JSON list of C-alpha atoms and ligand atoms in Angstrom, two decimals:
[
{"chain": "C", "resi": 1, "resn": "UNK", "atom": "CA", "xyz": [70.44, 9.38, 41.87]},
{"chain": "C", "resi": 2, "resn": "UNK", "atom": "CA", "xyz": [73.99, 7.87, 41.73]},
{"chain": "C", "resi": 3, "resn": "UNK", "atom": "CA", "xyz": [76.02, 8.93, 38.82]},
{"chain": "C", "resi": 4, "resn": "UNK", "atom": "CA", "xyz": [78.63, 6.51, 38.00]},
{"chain": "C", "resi": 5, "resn": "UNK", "atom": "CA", "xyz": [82.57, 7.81, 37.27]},
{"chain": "C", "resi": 6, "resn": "UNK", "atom": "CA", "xyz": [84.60, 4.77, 34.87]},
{"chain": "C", "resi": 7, "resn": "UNK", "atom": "CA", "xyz": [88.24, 4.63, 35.02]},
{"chain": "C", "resi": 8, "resn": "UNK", "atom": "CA", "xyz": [89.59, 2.68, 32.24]},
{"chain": "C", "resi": 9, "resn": "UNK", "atom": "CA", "xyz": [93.76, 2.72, 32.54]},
{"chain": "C", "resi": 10, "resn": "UNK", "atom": "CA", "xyz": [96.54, 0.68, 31.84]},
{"chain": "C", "resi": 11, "resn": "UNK", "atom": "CA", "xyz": [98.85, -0.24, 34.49]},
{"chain": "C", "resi": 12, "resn": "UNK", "atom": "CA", "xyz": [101.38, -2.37, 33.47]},
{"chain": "C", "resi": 13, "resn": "UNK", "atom": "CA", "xyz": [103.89, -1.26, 36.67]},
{"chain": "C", "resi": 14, "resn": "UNK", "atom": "CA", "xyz": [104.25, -0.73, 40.05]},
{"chain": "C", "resi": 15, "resn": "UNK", "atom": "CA", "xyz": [103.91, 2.95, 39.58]},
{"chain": "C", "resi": 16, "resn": "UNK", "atom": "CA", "xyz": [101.07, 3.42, 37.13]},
{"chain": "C", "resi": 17, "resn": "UNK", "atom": "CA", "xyz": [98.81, 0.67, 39.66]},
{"chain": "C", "resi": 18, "resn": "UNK", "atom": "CA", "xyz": [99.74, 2.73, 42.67]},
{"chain": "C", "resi": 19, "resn": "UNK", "atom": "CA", "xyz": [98.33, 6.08, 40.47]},
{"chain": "C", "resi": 20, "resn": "UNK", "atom": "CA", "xyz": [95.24, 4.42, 39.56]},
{"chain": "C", "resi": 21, "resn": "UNK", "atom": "CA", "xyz": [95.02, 3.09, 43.16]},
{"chain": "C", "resi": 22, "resn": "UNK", "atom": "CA", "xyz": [95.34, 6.88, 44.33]},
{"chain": "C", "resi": 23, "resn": "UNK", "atom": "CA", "xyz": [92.99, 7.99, 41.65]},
{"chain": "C", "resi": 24, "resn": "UNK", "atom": "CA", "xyz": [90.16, 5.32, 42.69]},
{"chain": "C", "resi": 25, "resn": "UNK", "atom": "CA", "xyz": [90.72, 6.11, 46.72]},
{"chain": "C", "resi": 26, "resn": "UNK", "atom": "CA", "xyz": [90.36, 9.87, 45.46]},
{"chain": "C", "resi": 27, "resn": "UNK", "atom": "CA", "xyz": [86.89, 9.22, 43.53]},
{"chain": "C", "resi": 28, "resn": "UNK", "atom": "CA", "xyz": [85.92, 7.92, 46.53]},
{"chain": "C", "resi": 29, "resn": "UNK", "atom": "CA", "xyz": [86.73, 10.42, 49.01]},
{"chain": "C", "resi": 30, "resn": "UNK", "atom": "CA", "xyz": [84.09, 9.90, 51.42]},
{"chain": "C", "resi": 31, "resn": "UNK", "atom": "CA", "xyz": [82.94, 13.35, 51.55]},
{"chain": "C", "resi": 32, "resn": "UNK", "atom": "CA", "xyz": [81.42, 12.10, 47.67]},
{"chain": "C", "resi": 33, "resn": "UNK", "atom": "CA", "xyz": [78.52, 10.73, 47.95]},
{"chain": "C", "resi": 34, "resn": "UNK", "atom": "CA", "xyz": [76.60, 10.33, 45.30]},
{"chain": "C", "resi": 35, "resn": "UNK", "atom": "CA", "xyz": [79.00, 9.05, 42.92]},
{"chain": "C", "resi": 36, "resn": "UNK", "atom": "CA", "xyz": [79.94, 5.11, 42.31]},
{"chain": "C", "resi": 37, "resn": "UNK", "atom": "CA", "xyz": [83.33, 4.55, 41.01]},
{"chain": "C", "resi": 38, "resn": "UNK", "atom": "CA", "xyz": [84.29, 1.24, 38.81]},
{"chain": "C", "resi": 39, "resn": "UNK", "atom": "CA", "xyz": [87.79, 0.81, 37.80]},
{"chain": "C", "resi": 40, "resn": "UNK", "atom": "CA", "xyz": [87.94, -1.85, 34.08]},
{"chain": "C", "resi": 41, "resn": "UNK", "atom": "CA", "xyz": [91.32, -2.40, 32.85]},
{"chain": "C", "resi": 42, "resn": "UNK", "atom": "CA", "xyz": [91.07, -1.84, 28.70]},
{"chain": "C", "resi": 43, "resn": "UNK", "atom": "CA", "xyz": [91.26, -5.00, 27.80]},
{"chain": "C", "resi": 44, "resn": "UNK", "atom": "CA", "xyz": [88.32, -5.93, 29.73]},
{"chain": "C", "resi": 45, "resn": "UNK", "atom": "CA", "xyz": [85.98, -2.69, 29.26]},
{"chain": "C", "resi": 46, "resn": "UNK", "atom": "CA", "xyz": [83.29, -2.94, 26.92]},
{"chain": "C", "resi": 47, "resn": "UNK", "atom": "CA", "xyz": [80.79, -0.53, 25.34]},
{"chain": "C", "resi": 48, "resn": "UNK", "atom": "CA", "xyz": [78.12, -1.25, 27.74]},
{"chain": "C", "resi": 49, "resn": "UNK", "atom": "CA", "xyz": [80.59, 0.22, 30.56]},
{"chain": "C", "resi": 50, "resn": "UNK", "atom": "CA", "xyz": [80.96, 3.48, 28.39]},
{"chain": "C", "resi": 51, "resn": "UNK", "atom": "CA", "xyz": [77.69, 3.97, 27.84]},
{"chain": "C", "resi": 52, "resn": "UNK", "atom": "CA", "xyz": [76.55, 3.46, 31.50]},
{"chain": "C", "resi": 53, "resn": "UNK", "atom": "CA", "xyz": [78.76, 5.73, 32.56]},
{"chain": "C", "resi": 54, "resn": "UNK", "atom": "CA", "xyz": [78.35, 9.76, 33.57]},
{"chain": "C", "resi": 55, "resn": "UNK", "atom": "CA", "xyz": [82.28, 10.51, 33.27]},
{"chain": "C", "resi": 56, "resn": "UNK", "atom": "CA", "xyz": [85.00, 9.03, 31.96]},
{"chain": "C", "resi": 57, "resn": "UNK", "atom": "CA", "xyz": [88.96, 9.16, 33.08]},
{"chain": "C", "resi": 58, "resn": "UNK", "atom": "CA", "xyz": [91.17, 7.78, 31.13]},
{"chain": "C", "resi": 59, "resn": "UNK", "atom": "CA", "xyz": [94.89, 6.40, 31.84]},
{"chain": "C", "resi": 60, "resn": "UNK", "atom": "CA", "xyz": [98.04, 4.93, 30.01]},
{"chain": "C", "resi": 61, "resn": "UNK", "atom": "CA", "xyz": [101.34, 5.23, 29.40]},
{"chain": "C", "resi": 62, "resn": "UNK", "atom": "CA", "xyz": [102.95, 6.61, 26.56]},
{"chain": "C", "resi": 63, "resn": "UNK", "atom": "CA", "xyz": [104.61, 3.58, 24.91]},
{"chain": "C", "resi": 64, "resn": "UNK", "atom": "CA", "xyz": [106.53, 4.27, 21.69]},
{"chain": "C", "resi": 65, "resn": "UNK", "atom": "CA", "xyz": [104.93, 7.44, 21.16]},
{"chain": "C", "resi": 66, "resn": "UNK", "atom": "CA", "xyz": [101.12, 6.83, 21.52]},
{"chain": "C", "resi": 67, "resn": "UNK", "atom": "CA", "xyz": [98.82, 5.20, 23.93]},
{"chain": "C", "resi": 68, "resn": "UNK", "atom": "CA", "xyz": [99.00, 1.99, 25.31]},
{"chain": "C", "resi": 69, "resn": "UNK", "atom": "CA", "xyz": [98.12, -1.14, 22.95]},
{"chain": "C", "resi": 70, "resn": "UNK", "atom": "CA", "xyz": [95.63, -1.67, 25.45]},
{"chain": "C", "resi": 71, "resn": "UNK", "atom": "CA", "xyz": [93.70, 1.45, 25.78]},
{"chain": "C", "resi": 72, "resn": "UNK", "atom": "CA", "xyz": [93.81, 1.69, 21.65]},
{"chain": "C", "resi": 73, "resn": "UNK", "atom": "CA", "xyz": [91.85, -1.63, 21.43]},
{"chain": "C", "resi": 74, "resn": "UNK", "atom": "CA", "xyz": [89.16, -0.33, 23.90]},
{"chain": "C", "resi": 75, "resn": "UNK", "atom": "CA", "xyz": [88.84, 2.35, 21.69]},
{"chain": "C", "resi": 76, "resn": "UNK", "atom": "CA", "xyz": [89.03, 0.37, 18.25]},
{"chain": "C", "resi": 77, "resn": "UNK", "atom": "CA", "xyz": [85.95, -1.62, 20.17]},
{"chain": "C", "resi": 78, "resn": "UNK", "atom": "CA", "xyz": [83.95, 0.86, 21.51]},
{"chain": "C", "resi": 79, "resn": "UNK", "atom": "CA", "xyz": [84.05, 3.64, 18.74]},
{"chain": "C", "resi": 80, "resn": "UNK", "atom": "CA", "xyz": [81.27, 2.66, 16.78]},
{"chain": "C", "resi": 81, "resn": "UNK", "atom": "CA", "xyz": [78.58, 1.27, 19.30]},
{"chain": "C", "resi": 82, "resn": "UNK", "atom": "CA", "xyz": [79.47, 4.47, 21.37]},
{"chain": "C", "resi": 83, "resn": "UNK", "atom": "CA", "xyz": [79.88, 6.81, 19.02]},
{"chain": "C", "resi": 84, "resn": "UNK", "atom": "CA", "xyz": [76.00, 8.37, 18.62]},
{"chain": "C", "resi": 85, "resn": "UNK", "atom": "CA", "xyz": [75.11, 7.62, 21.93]},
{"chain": "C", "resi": 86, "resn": "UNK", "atom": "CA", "xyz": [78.00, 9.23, 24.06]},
{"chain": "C", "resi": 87, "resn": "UNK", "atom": "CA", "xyz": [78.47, 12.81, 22.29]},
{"chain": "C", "resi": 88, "resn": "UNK", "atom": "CA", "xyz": [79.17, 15.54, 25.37]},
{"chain": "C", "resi": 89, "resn": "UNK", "atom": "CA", "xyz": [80.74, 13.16, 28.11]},
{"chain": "C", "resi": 90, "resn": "UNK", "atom": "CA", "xyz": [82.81, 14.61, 30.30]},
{"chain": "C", "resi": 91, "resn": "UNK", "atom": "CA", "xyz": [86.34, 12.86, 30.48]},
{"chain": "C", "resi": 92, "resn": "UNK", "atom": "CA", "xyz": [89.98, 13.17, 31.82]},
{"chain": "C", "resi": 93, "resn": "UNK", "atom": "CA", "xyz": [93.21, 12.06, 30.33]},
{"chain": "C", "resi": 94, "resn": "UNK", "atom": "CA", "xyz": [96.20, 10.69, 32.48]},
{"chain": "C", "resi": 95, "resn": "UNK", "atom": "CA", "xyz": [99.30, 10.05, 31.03]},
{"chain": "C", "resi": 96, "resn": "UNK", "atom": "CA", "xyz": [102.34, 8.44, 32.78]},
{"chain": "C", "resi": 97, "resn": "UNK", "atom": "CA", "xyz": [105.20, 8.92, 30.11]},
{"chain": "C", "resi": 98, "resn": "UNK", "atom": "CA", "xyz": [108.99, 8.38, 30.92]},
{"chain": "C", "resi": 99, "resn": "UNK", "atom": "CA", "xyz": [110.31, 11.25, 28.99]},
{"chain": "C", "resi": 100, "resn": "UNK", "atom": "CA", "xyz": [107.55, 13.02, 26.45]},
{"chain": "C", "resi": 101, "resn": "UNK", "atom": "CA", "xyz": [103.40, 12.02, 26.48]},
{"chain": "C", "resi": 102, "resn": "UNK", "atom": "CA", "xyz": [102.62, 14.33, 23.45]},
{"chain": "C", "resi": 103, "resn": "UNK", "atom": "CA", "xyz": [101.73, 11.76, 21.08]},
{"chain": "C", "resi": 104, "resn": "UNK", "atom": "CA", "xyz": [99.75, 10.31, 23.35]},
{"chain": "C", "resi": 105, "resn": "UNK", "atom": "CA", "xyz": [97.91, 13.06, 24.33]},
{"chain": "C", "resi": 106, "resn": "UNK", "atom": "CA", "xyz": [97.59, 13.82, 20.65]},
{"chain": "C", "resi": 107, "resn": "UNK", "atom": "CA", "xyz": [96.23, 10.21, 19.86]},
{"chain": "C", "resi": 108, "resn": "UNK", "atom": "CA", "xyz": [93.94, 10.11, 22.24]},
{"chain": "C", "resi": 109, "resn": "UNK", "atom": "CA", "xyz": [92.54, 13.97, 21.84]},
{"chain": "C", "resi": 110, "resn": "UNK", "atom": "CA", "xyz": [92.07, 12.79, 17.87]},
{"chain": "C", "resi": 111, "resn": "UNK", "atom": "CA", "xyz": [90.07, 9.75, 18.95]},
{"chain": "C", "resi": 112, "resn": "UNK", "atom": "CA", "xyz": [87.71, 11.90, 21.61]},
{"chain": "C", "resi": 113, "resn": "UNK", "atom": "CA", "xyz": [86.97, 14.82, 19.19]},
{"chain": "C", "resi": 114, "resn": "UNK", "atom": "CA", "xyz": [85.49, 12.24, 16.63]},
{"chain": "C", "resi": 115, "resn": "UNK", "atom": "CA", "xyz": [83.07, 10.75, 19.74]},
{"chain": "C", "resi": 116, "resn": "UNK", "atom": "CA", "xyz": [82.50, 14.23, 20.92]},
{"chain": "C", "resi": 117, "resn": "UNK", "atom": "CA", "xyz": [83.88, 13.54, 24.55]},
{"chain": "C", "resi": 118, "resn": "UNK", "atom": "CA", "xyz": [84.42, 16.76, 26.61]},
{"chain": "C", "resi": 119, "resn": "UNK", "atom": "CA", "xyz": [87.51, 17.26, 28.11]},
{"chain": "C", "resi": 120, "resn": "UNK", "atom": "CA", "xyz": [86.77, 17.80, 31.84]},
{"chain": "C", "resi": 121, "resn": "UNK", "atom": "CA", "xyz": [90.20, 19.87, 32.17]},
{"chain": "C", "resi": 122, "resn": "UNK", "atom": "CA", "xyz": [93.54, 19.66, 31.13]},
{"chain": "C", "resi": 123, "resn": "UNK", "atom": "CA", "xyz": [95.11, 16.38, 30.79]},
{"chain": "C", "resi": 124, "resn": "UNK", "atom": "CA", "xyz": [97.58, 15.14, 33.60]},
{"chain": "C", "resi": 125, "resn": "UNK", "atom": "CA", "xyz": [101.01, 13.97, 31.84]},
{"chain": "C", "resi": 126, "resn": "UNK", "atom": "CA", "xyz": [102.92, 12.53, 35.00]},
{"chain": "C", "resi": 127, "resn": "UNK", "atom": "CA", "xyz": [106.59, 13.14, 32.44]},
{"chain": "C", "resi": 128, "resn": "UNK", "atom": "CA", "xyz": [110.34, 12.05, 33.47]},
{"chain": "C", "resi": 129, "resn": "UNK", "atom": "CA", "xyz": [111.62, 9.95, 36.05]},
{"chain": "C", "resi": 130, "resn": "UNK", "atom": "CA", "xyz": [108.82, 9.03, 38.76]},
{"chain": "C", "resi": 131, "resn": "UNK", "atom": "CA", "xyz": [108.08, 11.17, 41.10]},
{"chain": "C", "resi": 132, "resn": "UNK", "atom": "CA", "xyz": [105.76, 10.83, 44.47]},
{"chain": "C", "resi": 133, "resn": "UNK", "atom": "CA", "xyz": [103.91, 13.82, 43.18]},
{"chain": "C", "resi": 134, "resn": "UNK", "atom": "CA", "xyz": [102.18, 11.74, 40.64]},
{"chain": "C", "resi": 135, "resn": "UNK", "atom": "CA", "xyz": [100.08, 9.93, 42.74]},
{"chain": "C", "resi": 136, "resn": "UNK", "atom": "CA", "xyz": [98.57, 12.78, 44.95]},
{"chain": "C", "resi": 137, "resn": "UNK", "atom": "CA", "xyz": [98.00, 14.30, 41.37]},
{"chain": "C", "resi": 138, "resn": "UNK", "atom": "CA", "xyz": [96.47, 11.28, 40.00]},
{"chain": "C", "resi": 139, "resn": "UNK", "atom": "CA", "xyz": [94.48, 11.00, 43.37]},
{"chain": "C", "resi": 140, "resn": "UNK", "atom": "CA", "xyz": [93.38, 14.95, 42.84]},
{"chain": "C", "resi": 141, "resn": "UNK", "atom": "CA", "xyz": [92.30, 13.99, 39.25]},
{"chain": "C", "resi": 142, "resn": "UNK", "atom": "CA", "xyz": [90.02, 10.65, 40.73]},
{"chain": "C", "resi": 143, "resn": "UNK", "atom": "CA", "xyz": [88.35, 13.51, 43.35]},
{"chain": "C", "resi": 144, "resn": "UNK", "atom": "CA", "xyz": [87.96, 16.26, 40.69]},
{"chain": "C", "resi": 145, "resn": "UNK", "atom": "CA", "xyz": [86.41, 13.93, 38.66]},
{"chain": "C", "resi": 146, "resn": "UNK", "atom": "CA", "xyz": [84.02, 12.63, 41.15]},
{"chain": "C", "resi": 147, "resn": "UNK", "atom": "CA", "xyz": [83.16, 15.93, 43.02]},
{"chain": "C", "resi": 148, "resn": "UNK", "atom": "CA", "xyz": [82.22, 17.28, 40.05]},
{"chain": "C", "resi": 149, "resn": "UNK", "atom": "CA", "xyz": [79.67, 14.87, 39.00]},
{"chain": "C", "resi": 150, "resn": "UNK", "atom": "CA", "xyz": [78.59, 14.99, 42.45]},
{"chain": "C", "resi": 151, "resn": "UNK", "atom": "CA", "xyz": [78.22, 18.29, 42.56]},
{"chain": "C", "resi": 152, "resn": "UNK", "atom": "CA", "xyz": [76.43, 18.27, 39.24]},
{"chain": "C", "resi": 153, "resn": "UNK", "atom": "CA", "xyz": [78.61, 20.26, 36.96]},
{"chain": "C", "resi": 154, "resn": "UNK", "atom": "CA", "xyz": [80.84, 18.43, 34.49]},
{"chain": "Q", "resi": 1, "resn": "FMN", "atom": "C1", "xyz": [108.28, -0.31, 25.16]},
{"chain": "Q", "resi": 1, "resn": "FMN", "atom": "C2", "xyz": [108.25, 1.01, 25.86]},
{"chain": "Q", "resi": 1, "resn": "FMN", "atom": "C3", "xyz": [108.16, 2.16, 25.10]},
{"chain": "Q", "resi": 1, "resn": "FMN", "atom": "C4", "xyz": [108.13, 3.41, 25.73]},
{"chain": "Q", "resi": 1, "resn": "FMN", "atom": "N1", "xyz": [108.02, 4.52, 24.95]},
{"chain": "Q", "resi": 1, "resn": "FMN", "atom": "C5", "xyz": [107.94, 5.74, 25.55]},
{"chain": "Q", "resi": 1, "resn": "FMN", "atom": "C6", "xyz": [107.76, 6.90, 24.76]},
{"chain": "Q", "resi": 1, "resn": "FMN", "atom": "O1", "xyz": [107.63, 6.86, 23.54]},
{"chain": "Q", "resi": 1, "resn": "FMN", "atom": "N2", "xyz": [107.67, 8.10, 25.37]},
{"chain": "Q", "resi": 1, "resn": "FMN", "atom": "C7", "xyz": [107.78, 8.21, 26.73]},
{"chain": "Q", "resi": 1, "resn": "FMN", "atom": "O2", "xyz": [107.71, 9.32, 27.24]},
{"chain": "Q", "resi": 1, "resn": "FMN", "atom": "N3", "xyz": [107.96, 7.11, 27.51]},
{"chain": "Q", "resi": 1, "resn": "FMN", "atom": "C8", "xyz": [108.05, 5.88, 26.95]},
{"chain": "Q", "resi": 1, "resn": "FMN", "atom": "N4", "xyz": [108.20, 4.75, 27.72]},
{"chain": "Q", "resi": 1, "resn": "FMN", "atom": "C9", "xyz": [108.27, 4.88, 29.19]},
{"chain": "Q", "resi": 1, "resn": "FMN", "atom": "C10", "xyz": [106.91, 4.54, 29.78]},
{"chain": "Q", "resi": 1, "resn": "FMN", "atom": "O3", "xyz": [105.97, 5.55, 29.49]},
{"chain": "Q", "resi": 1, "resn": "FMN", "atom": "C11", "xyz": [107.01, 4.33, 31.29]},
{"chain": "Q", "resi": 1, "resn": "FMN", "atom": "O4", "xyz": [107.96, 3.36, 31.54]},
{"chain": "Q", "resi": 1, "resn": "FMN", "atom": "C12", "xyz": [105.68, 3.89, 31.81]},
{"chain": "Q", "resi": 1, "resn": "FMN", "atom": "O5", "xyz": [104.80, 4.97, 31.82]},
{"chain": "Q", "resi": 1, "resn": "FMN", "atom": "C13", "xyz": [105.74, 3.30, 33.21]},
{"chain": "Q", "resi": 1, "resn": "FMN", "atom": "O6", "xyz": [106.21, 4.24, 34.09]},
{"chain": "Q", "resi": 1, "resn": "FMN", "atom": "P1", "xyz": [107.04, 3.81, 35.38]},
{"chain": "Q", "resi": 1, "resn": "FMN", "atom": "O7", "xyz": [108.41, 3.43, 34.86]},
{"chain": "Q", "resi": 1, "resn": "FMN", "atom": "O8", "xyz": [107.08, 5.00, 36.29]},
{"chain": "Q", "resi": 1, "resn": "FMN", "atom": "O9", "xyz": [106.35, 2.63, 35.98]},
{"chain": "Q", "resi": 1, "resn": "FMN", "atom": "C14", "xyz": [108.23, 3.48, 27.13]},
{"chain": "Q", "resi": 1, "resn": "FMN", "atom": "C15", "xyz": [108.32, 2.30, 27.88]},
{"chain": "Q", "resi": 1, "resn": "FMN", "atom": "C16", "xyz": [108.33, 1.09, 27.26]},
{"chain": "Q", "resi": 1, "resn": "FMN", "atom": "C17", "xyz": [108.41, -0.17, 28.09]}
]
């Protein structure tokens, strides 16, 4: 059966699209198959995409010390309608931060304790000036993600 991986990330720039861009060609590595990869920006995901999906990754940048506006209102809308029915869920955190990404990481960690997410592994904080490096990690990140639901063991 096809288990279904849902990016939801914020990518107001060049650089954070061309992440996510390496993250979704990642997920879909063709040696994957069984996995179906969907890519919402926050502003546009809803509970119903949360709660039809296996795994989760989640991206933003670190704007004045937290998450993006954008993935904060996903959460303030999905909390409650997700919040009994999505306990264990497997999820990644990518932050793209110019010069720190703890607060983020913080803010979103606080959120996904109270819904019971699992963290997948360690979240990816792309920090400092840009760096090409990024987007093969943000593309390893999409793959990890996938293979492991593929394989049946996130
Ligand atoms: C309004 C604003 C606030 C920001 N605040 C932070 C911050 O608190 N910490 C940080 O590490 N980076 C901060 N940044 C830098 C962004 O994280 C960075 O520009 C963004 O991730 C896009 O990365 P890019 O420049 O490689 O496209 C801020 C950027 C903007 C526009």
């Amino acid at each position: 059966m096809t288990k279904h991986l849902l990016i939801v990330a914020h990518t107001p720039s060049e650089n954070t699209r061309r992440m996510l861009a390496a993250m979704i060609d990642g997920a879909q590595d063709p040696a994957i198959e069984g996995v179906a990869t969907r890519a919402v920006a926050p502003l546009k995901a809803t509970a119903d995409d949360v709660l039809s999906a296996d795994a989760i990754i989640l991206g933003t940048p670190e704007n004045l010390g937290y998450m993006s506006g954008a993935l904060k209102d996903f959460f303030d809308r999905i909390y409650y309608p997700c919040l009994e029915l999505t306990q264990g869920r497997p999820y990644a955190l990518c932050v793209r931060a110019g010069s720190d990404g703890t607060g983020t990481r913080r803010g979103v960690e606080t959120i996904v304790t109270g819904l019971r997410w699992r963290a997948a592994r360690e979240p990816l904080i792309c920090r400092g000036d840009f760096r090409e490096e990024f987007v093969e990690q943000a593309r390893e990140l999409g793959m990890y993600m996938a293979a492991g639901l593929d394989a049946g063991i996130l």
